[in-house]
Tab-separated table of C-alpha atoms and ligand atoms in Angstrom:
chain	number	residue	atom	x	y	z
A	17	UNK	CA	0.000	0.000	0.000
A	18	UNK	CA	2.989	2.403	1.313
A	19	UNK	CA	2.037	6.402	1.804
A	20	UNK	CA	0.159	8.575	-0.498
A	21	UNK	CA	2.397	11.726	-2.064
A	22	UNK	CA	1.081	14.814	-4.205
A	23	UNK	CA	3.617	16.033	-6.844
A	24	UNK	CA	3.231	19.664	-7.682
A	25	UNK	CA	-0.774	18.863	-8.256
A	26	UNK	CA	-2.536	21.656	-9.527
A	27	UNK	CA	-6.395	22.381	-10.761
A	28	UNK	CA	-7.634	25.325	-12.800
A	29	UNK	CA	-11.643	26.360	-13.350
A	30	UNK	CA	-11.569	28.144	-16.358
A	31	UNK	CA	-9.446	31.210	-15.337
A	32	UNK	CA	-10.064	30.308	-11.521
A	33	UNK	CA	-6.813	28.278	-9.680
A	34	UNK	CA	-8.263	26.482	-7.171
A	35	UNK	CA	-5.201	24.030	-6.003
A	36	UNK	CA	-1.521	26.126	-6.972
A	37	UNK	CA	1.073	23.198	-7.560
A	38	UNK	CA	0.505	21.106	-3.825
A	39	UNK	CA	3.907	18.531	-3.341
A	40	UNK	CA	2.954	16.620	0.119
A	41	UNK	CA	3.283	13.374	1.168
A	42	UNK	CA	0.570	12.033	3.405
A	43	UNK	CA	2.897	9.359	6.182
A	44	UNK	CA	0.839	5.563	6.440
A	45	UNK	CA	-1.227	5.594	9.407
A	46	UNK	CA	-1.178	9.309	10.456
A	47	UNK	CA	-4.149	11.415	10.374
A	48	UNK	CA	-3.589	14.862	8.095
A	49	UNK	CA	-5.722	17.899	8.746
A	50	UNK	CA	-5.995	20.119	5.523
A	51	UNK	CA	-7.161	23.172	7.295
A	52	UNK	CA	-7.732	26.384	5.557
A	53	UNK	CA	-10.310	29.503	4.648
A	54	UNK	CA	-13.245	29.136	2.640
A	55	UNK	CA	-12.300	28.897	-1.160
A	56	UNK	CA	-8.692	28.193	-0.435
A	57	UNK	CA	-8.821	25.050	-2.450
A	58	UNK	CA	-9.104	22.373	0.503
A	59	UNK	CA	-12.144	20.343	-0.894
A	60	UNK	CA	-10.648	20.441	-4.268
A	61	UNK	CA	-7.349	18.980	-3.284
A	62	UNK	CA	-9.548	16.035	-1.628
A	63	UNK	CA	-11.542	15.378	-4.436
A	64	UNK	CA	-8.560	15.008	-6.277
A	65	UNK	CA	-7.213	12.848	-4.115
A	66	UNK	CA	-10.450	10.960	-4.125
A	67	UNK	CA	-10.516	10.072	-7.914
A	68	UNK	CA	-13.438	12.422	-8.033
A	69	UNK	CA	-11.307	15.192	-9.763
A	70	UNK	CA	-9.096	15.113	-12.702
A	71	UNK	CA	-6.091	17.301	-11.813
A	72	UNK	CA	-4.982	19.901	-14.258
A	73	UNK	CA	-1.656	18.927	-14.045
A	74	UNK	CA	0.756	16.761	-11.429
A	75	UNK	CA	0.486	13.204	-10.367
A	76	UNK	CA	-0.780	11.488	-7.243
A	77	UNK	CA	0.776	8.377	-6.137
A	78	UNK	CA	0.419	5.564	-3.643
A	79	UNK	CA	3.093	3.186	-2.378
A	80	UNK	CA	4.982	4.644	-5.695
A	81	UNK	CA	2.455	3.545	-8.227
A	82	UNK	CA	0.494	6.620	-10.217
A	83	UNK	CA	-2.827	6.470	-9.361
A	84	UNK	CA	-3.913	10.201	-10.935
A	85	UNK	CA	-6.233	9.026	-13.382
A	86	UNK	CA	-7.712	5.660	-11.363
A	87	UNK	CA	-11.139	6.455	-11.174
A	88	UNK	CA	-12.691	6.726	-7.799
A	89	UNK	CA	-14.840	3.556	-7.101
A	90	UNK	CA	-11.495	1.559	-8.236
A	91	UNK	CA	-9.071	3.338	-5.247
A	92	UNK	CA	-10.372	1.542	-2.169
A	93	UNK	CA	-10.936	4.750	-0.557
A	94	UNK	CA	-13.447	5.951	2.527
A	95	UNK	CA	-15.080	8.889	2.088
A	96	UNK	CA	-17.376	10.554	4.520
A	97	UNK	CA	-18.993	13.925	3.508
A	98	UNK	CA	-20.391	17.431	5.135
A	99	UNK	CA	-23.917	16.127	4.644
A	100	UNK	CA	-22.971	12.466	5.497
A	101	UNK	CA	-25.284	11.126	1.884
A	102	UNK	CA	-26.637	7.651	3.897
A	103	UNK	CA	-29.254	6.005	2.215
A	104	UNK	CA	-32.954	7.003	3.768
A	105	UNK	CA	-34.785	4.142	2.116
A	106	UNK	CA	-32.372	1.700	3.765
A	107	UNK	CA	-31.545	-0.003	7.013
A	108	UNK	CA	-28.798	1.411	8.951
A	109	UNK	CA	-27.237	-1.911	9.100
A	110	UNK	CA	-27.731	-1.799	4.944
A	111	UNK	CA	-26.093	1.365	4.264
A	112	UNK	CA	-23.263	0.371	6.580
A	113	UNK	CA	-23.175	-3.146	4.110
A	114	UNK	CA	-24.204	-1.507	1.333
A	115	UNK	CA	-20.875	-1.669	-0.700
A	116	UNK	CA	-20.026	-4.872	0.276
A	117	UNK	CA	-22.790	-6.151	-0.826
A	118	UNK	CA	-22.228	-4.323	-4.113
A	119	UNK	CA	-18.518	-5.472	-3.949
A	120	UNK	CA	-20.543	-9.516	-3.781
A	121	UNK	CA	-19.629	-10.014	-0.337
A	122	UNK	CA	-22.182	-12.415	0.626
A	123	UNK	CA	-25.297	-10.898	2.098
A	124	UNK	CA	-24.807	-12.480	5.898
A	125	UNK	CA	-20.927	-11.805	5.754
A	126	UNK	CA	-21.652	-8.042	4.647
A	127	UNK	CA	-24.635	-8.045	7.846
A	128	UNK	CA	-22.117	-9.462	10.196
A	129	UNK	CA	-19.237	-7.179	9.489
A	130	UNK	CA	-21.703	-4.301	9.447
A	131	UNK	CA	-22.712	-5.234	13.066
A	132	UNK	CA	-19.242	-5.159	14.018
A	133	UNK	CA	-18.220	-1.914	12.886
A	134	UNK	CA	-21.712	-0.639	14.246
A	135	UNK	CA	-20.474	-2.078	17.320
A	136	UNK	CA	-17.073	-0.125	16.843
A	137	UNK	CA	-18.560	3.395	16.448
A	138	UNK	CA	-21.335	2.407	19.432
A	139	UNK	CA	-24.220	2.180	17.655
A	140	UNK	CA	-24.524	-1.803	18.825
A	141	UNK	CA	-28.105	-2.613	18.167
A	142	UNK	CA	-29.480	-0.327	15.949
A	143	UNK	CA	-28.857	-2.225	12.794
A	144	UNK	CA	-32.696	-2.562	11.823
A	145	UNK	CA	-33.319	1.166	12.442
A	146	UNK	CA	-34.109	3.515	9.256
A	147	UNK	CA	-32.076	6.400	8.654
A	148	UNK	CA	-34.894	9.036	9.397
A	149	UNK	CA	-34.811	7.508	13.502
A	150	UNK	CA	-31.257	8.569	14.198
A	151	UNK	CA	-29.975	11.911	15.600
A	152	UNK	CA	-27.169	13.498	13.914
A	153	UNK	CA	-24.511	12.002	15.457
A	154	UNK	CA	-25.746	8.645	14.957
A	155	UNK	CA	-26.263	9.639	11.484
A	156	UNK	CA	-23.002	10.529	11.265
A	157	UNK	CA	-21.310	7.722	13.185
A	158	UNK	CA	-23.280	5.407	10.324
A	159	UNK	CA	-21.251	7.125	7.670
A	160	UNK	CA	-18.182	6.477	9.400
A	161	UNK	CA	-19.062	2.935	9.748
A	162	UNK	CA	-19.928	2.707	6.121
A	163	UNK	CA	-16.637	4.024	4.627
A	164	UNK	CA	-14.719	1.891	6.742
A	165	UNK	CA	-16.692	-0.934	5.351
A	166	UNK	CA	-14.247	-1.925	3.123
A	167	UNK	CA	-11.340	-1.343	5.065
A	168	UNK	CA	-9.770	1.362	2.719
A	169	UNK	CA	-6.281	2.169	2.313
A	170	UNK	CA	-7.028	5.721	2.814
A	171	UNK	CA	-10.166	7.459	4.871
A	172	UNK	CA	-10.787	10.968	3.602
A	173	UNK	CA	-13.515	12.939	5.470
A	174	UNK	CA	-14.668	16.495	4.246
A	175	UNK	CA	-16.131	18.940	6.985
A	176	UNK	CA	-17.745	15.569	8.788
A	177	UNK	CA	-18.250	17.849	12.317
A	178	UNK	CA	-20.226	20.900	10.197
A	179	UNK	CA	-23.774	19.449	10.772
A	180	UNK	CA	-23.412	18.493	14.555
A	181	UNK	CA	-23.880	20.991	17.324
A	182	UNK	CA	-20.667	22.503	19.117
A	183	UNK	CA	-20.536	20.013	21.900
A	184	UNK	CA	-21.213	16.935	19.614
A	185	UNK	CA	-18.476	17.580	17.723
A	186	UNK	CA	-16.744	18.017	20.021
A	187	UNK	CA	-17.316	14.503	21.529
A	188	UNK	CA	-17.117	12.901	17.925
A	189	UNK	CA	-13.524	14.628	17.204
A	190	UNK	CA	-12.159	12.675	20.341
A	191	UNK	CA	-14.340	9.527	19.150
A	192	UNK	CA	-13.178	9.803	15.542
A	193	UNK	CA	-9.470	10.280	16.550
A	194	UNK	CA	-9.824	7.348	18.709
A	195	UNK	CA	-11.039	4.829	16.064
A	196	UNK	CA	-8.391	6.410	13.504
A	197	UNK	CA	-5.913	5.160	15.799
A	198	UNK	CA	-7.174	2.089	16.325
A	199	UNK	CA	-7.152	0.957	12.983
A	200	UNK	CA	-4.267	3.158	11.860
A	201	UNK	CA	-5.898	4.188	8.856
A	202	UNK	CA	-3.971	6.928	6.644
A	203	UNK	CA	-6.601	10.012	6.924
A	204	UNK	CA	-6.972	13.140	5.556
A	205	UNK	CA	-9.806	15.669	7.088
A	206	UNK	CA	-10.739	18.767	5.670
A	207	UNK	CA	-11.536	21.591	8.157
A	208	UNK	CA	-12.018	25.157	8.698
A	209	UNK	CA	-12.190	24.801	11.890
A	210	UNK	CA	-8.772	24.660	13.605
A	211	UNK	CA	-9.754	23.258	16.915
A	212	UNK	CA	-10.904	20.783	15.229
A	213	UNK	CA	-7.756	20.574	13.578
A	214	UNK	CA	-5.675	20.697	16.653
A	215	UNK	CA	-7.630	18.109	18.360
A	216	UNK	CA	-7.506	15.238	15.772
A	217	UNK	CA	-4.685	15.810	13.788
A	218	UNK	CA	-0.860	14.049	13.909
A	219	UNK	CA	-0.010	17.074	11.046
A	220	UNK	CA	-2.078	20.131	9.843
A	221	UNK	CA	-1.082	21.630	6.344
A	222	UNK	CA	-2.427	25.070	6.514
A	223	UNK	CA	-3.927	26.619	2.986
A	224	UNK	CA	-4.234	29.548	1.337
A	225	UNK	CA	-5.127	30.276	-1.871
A	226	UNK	CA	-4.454	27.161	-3.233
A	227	UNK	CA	-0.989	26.648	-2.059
A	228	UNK	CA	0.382	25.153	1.199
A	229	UNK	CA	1.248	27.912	3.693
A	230	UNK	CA	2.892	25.624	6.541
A	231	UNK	CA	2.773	21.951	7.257
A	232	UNK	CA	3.848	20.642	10.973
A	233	UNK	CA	2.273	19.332	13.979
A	234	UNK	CA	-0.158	20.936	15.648
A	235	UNK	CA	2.494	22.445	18.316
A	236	UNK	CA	4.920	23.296	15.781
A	237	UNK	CA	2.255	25.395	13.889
A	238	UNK	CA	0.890	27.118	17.028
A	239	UNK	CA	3.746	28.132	18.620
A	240	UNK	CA	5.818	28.972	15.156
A	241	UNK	CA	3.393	29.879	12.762
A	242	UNK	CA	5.542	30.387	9.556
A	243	UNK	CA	3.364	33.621	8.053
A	244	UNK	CA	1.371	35.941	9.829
A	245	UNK	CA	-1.287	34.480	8.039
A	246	UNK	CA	-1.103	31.155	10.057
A	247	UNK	CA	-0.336	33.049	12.938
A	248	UNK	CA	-3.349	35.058	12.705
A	249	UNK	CA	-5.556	31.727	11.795
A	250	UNK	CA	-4.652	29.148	13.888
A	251	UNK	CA	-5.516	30.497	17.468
A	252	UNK	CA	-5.052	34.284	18.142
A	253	UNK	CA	-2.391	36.971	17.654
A	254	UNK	CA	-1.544	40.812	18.567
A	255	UNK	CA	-0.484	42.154	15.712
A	256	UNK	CA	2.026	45.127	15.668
A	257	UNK	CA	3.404	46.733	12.516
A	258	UNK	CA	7.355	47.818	13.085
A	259	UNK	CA	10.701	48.474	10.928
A	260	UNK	CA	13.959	46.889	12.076
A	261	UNK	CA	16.804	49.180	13.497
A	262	UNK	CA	20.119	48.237	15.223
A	263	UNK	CA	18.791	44.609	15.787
A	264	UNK	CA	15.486	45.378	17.253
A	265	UNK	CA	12.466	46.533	16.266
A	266	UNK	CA	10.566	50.055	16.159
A	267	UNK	CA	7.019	49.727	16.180
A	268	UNK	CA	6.416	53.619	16.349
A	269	UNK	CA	8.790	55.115	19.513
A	270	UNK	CA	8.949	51.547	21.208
A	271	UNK	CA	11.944	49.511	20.427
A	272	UNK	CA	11.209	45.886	21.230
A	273	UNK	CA	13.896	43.353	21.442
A	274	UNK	CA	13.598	39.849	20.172
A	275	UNK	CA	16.255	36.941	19.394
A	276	UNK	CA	15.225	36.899	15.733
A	277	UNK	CA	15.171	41.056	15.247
A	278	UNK	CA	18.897	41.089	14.167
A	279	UNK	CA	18.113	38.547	10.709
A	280	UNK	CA	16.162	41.724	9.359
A	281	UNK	CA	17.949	44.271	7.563
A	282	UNK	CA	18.254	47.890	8.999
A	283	UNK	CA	14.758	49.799	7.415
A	284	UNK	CA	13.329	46.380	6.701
A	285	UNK	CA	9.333	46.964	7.351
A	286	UNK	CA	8.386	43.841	9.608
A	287	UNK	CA	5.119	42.581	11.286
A	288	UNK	CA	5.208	41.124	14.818
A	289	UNK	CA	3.228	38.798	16.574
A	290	UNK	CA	2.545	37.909	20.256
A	291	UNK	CA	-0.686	35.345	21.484
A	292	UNK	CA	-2.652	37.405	24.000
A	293	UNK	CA	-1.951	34.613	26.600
A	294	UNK	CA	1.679	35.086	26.627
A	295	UNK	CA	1.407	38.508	27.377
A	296	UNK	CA	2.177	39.231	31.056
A	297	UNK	CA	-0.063	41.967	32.857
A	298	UNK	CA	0.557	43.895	36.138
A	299	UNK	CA	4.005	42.676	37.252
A	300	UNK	CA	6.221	45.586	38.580
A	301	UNK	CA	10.150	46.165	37.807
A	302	UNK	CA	12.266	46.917	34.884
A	303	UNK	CA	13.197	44.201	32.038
A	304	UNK	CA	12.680	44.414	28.152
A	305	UNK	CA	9.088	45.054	26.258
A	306	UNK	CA	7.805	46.901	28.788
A	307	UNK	CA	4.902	49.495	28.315
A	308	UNK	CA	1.888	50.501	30.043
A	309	UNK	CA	-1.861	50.156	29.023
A	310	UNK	CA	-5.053	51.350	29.818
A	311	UNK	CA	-7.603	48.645	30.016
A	312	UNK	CA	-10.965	49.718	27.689
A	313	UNK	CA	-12.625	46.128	27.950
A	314	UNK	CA	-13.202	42.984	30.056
A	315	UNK	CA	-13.965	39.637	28.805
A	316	UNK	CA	-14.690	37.132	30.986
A	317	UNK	CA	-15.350	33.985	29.729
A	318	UNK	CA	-15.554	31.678	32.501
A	319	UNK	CA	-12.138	29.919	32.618
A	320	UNK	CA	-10.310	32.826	30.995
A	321	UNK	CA	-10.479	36.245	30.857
A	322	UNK	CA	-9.692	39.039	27.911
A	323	UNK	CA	-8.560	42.341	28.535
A	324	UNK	CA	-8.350	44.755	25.761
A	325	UNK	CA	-6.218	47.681	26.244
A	326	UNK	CA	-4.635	50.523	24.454
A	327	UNK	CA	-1.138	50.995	24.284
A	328	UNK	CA	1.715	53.236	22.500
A	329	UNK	CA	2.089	49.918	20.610
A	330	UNK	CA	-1.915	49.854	19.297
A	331	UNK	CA	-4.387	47.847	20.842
A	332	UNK	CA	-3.825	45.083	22.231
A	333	UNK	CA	-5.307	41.753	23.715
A	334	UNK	CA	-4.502	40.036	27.503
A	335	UNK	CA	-5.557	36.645	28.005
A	336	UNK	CA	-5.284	35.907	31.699
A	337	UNK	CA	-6.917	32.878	33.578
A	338	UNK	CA	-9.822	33.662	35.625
A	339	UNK	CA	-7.319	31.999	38.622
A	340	UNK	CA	-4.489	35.004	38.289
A	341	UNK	CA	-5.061	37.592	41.125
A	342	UNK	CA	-4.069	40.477	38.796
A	343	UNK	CA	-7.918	41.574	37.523
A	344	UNK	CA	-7.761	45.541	36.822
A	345	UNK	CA	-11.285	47.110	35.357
A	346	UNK	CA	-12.306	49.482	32.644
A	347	UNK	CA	-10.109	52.734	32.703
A	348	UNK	CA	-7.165	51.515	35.171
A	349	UNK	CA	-3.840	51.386	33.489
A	350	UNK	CA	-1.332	48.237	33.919
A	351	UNK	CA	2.250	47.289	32.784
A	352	UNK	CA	2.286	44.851	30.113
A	353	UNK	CA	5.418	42.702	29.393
A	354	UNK	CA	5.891	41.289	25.821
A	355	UNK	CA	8.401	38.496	26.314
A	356	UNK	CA	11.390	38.472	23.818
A	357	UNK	CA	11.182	34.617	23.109
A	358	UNK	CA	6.926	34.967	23.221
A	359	UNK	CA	6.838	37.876	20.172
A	360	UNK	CA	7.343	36.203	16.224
A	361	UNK	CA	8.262	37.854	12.995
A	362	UNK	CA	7.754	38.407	9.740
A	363	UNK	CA	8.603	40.347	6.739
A	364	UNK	CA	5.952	42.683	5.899
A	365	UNK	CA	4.901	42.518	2.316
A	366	UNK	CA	2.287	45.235	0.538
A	367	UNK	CA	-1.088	45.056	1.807
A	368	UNK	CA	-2.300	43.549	-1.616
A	369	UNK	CA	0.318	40.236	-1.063
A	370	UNK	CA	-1.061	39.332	2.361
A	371	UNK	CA	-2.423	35.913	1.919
A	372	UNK	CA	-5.938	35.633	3.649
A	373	UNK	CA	-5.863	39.418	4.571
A	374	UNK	CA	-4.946	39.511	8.554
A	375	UNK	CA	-6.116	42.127	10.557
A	376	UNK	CA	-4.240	44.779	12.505
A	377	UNK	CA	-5.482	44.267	15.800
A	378	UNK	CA	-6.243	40.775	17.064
A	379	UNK	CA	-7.005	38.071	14.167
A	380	UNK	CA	-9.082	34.911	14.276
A	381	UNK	CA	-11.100	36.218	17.163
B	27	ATP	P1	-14.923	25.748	1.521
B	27	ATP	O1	-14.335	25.592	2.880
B	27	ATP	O2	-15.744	26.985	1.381
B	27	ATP	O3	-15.595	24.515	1.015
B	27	ATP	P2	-12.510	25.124	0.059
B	27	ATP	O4	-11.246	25.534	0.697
B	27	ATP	O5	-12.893	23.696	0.181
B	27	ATP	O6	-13.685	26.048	0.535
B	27	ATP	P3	-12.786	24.719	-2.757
B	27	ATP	O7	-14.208	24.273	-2.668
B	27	ATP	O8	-11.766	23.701	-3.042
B	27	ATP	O9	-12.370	25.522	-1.460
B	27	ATP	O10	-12.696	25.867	-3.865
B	27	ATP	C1	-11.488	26.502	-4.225
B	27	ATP	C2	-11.774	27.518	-5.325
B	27	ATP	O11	-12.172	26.867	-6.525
B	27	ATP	C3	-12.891	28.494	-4.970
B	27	ATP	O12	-12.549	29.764	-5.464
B	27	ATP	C4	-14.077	27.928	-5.713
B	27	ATP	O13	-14.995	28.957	-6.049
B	27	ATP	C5	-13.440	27.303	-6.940
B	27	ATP	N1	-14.188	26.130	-7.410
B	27	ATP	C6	-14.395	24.986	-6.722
B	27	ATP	N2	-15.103	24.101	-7.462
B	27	ATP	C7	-15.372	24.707	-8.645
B	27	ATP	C8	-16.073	24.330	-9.831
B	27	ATP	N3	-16.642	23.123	-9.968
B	27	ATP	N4	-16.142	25.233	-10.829
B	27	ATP	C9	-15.553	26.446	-10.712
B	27	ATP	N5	-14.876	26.864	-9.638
B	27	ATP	C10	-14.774	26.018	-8.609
C-alpha cells in the first residue's frame, strides 16, 4: 500500500486556480488535517485525491504507483462527507453493508461485518433502524461505519463535524481520533475549523489560496506559525506593525527586542506577533518590552479572561486565567510585558500580497 504523495498537483476552473502546484506526502497511518479559509482550495485537493477530480496537471501516487487518473470507485478509498449522503430508504445496518454487498460479499458476511463496525462506532443494536430515527450524530457515526466498510487504504472525510452541534463535535472529534488510531488508517480531514484541527490531527497543512502555507504538527504550527497568516488563523495573535533598526524593532517610539530582530535588515518593514496569553499583565520592575496600558474592555469567559487595552504599541489583547489575582477594570492602566522569546516575525509585504488578509489588531477572534 505504502504512503500517499502529491507532486506539484494543480487544478484550474476556467481562469479560476483552485489548487496552486501542492507537493505533500501524506505518512501511512497518520491522520492529516488540511485546514484552511473558505475557497482556499481544501475540498478540491480532496476530491482530487479521491478520484473524483481530474487534476490539471501533477500526479498522485500511492506506495509509488500513479494512481492520478484511477477512477474513484477503483481506489479503495473511505469517504465521509459534510452532509454524510446515507441512504434514507435503507436499514442502517444496509447502508453500513451496502458496498459490500455491491462489492458480492455475501449478504450475511456483509450483515455481520456491518454489526461489528456498528459495534465499533457504538451504535450496537441499531442495525434494523431507518435512517430518518437517528440523531445526527448517529447519522453521522453510520457514515463512518460505512466508509470503513471496506477497510480502505485511505479514509478521507470532508467537513464531517459541520452538521453536529458545538458540543457533539466536540465529543465525535475525540471519538473519531480514537477509532483512527485504532485501525491506523492513513486520513486526511478537511476543516475550517482549527480546533478541530488541533484536536484530531498528527499534522495540519495550513492553505491559502491554493498553495500550502505551513505543514507541521499541531504544536509546531501554534507556537511557530511560519506567516502571519497562520499566525493570525490558527488560534489568536496581537499584531504590531514595526521596521527593524540596530537589531530590534521600532514599532512607532517603542523599540522591542527579540532573538530573531537582528536577521532583518536595517529599514526592513516587519510585522510582529505575540498570542494574548503570553502577554504578562501587572508585574512591577524593569526588564525588556515593557509598556503601560489602559484597560478599555473585560472579557470574561468563565475559565479565561480578555482584557483589551490601548497601548503606544496599538491595541492590544490580555488573556489571563480567571485563577491570576491580577484583575484591573475598565479605565485603570497596567504594565504589560511582551516576552522576547513569546513575540514572532515576519517580513511585511504590501497590503495587496497578504495571503488571507490579517487584521491589525487581534485576528481569528
Ligand atoms: P470551503 O471551505 O468553502 O468549502 P474550500 O477551501 O474547500 O472552501 P474549494 O471548494 O476547493 O475551497 O474551492 C477553491 C476555489 O475553486 C474556490 O474559489 C471555488 O470557487 C473554486 N471552485 C471549486 N469548485 C469549482 C467548480 N466546480 N467550478 C468552478 N470553480 C470552482
Amino acid at each position: 500500500m505504502g504512503a500517499l504523495s502529491l507532486g506539484n498537483i494543480g487544478k484550474e476552473y476556467g481562469e479560476a486556480r483552485a489548487v496552486d502546484g501542492i507537493t505533500l506526502d501524506f505518512p501511512e497511518g497518520q491522520l492529516t488535517a488540511l485546514l484552511g479559509p473558505s475557497g482556499c482550495g481544501k475540498t478540491t485537493l480532496l476530491r482530487m485525491i479521491a478520484g473524483l477530480e481530474v487534476p490539471t496537471r501533477g500526479t498522485i501516487t500511492m506506495g509509488g504507483r500513479d494512481i492520478t487518473r484511477v477512477p474513484a470507485h477503483k481506489r479503495k478509498f473511505g469517504m465521509v462527507f459534510q452532509s454524510f449522503a446515507l441512504f434514507p430508504h435503507l436499514s442502517v445496518r444496509d447502508n453500513v453493508a451496502y458496498a459490500l454487498t455491491i462489492a458480492g460479499t455475501p449478504r450475511g458476511e456483509a450483515a455481520a461485518r456491518a454489526d461489528r463496525l456498528l459495534d465499533l462506532v457504538q451504535l450496537a443494536g441499531l442495525g434494523e433502524r431507518r435512517i430518518g430515527q437517528l440523531s445526527g450524530g448517529q447519522r453521522q457515526r453510520v457514515a463512518i461505519a460505512r466508509a470503513l466498510a471496506q477497510e480502505p487504504d485511505v479514509f478521507l472525510l470532508d467537513e464531517p463535524m459541520s452538521a453536529l452541534d458545538a458540543k457533539l463535535r466536540e465529543e465525535m472529534q475525540v471519538e473519531l481520533r480514537l477509532l483512527q488510531q485504532r485501525l491506523g488508517v492513513t486520513t486526511i480531514v478537511v476543516t475550517h475549523d482549527q480546533r478541530e484541527a488541533m484536536t484530531m490531527a498528527d499534522r495540519i497543512i495550513v492553505m491559502s489560496r491554493g498553495k500550502v502555507e505551513q505543514e507541521g504538527t499541531p504544536q509546531e504550527i501554534y507556537h511557530w506559525p511560519a506567516t502571519g497568516f497562520v499566525a493570525g488563523f490558527i488560534g489568536r495573535a496581537n499584531f504590531m506593525d514595526g521596521i527593524a533598526r540596530d537589531g530590534r524593532i521600532m514599532v512607532g517610539e517603542i523599540a522591542l527586542s527579540l532573538p530573531q530582530a537582528a536577521r532583518f535588515l536595517d529599514g526592513s518593514p516587519v510585522q510582529l506577533a505575540c498570542r494574548p496569553e503570553a502577554i504578562r499583565m501587572g508585574e512591577g520592575g524593569a526588564g525588556a518590552n515593557r509598556v503601560q496600558g489602559r484597560v478599555t474592555f473585560v472579557r470574561d469567559l468563565g475559565p479565561v479572561r480578555d482584557f483589551h487595552l490601548e497601548t503606544v504599541l496599538g491595541k492590544l489583547v490580555v488573556e489571563h486565567g480567571s485563577d491570576q489575582s491580577t484583575s484591573p477594570k475598565i479605565g485603570e492602566t497596567v504594565h504589560l510585558t511582551l516576552p522576547p522569546e513569546a513575540l514572532r516575525i515576519y517580513p511585511r509585504l504590501p497590503p495587496q500580497d497578504l495571503s488571507g488578509g490579517v487584521p491589525s489588531a487581534l485576528a481569528a477572534e
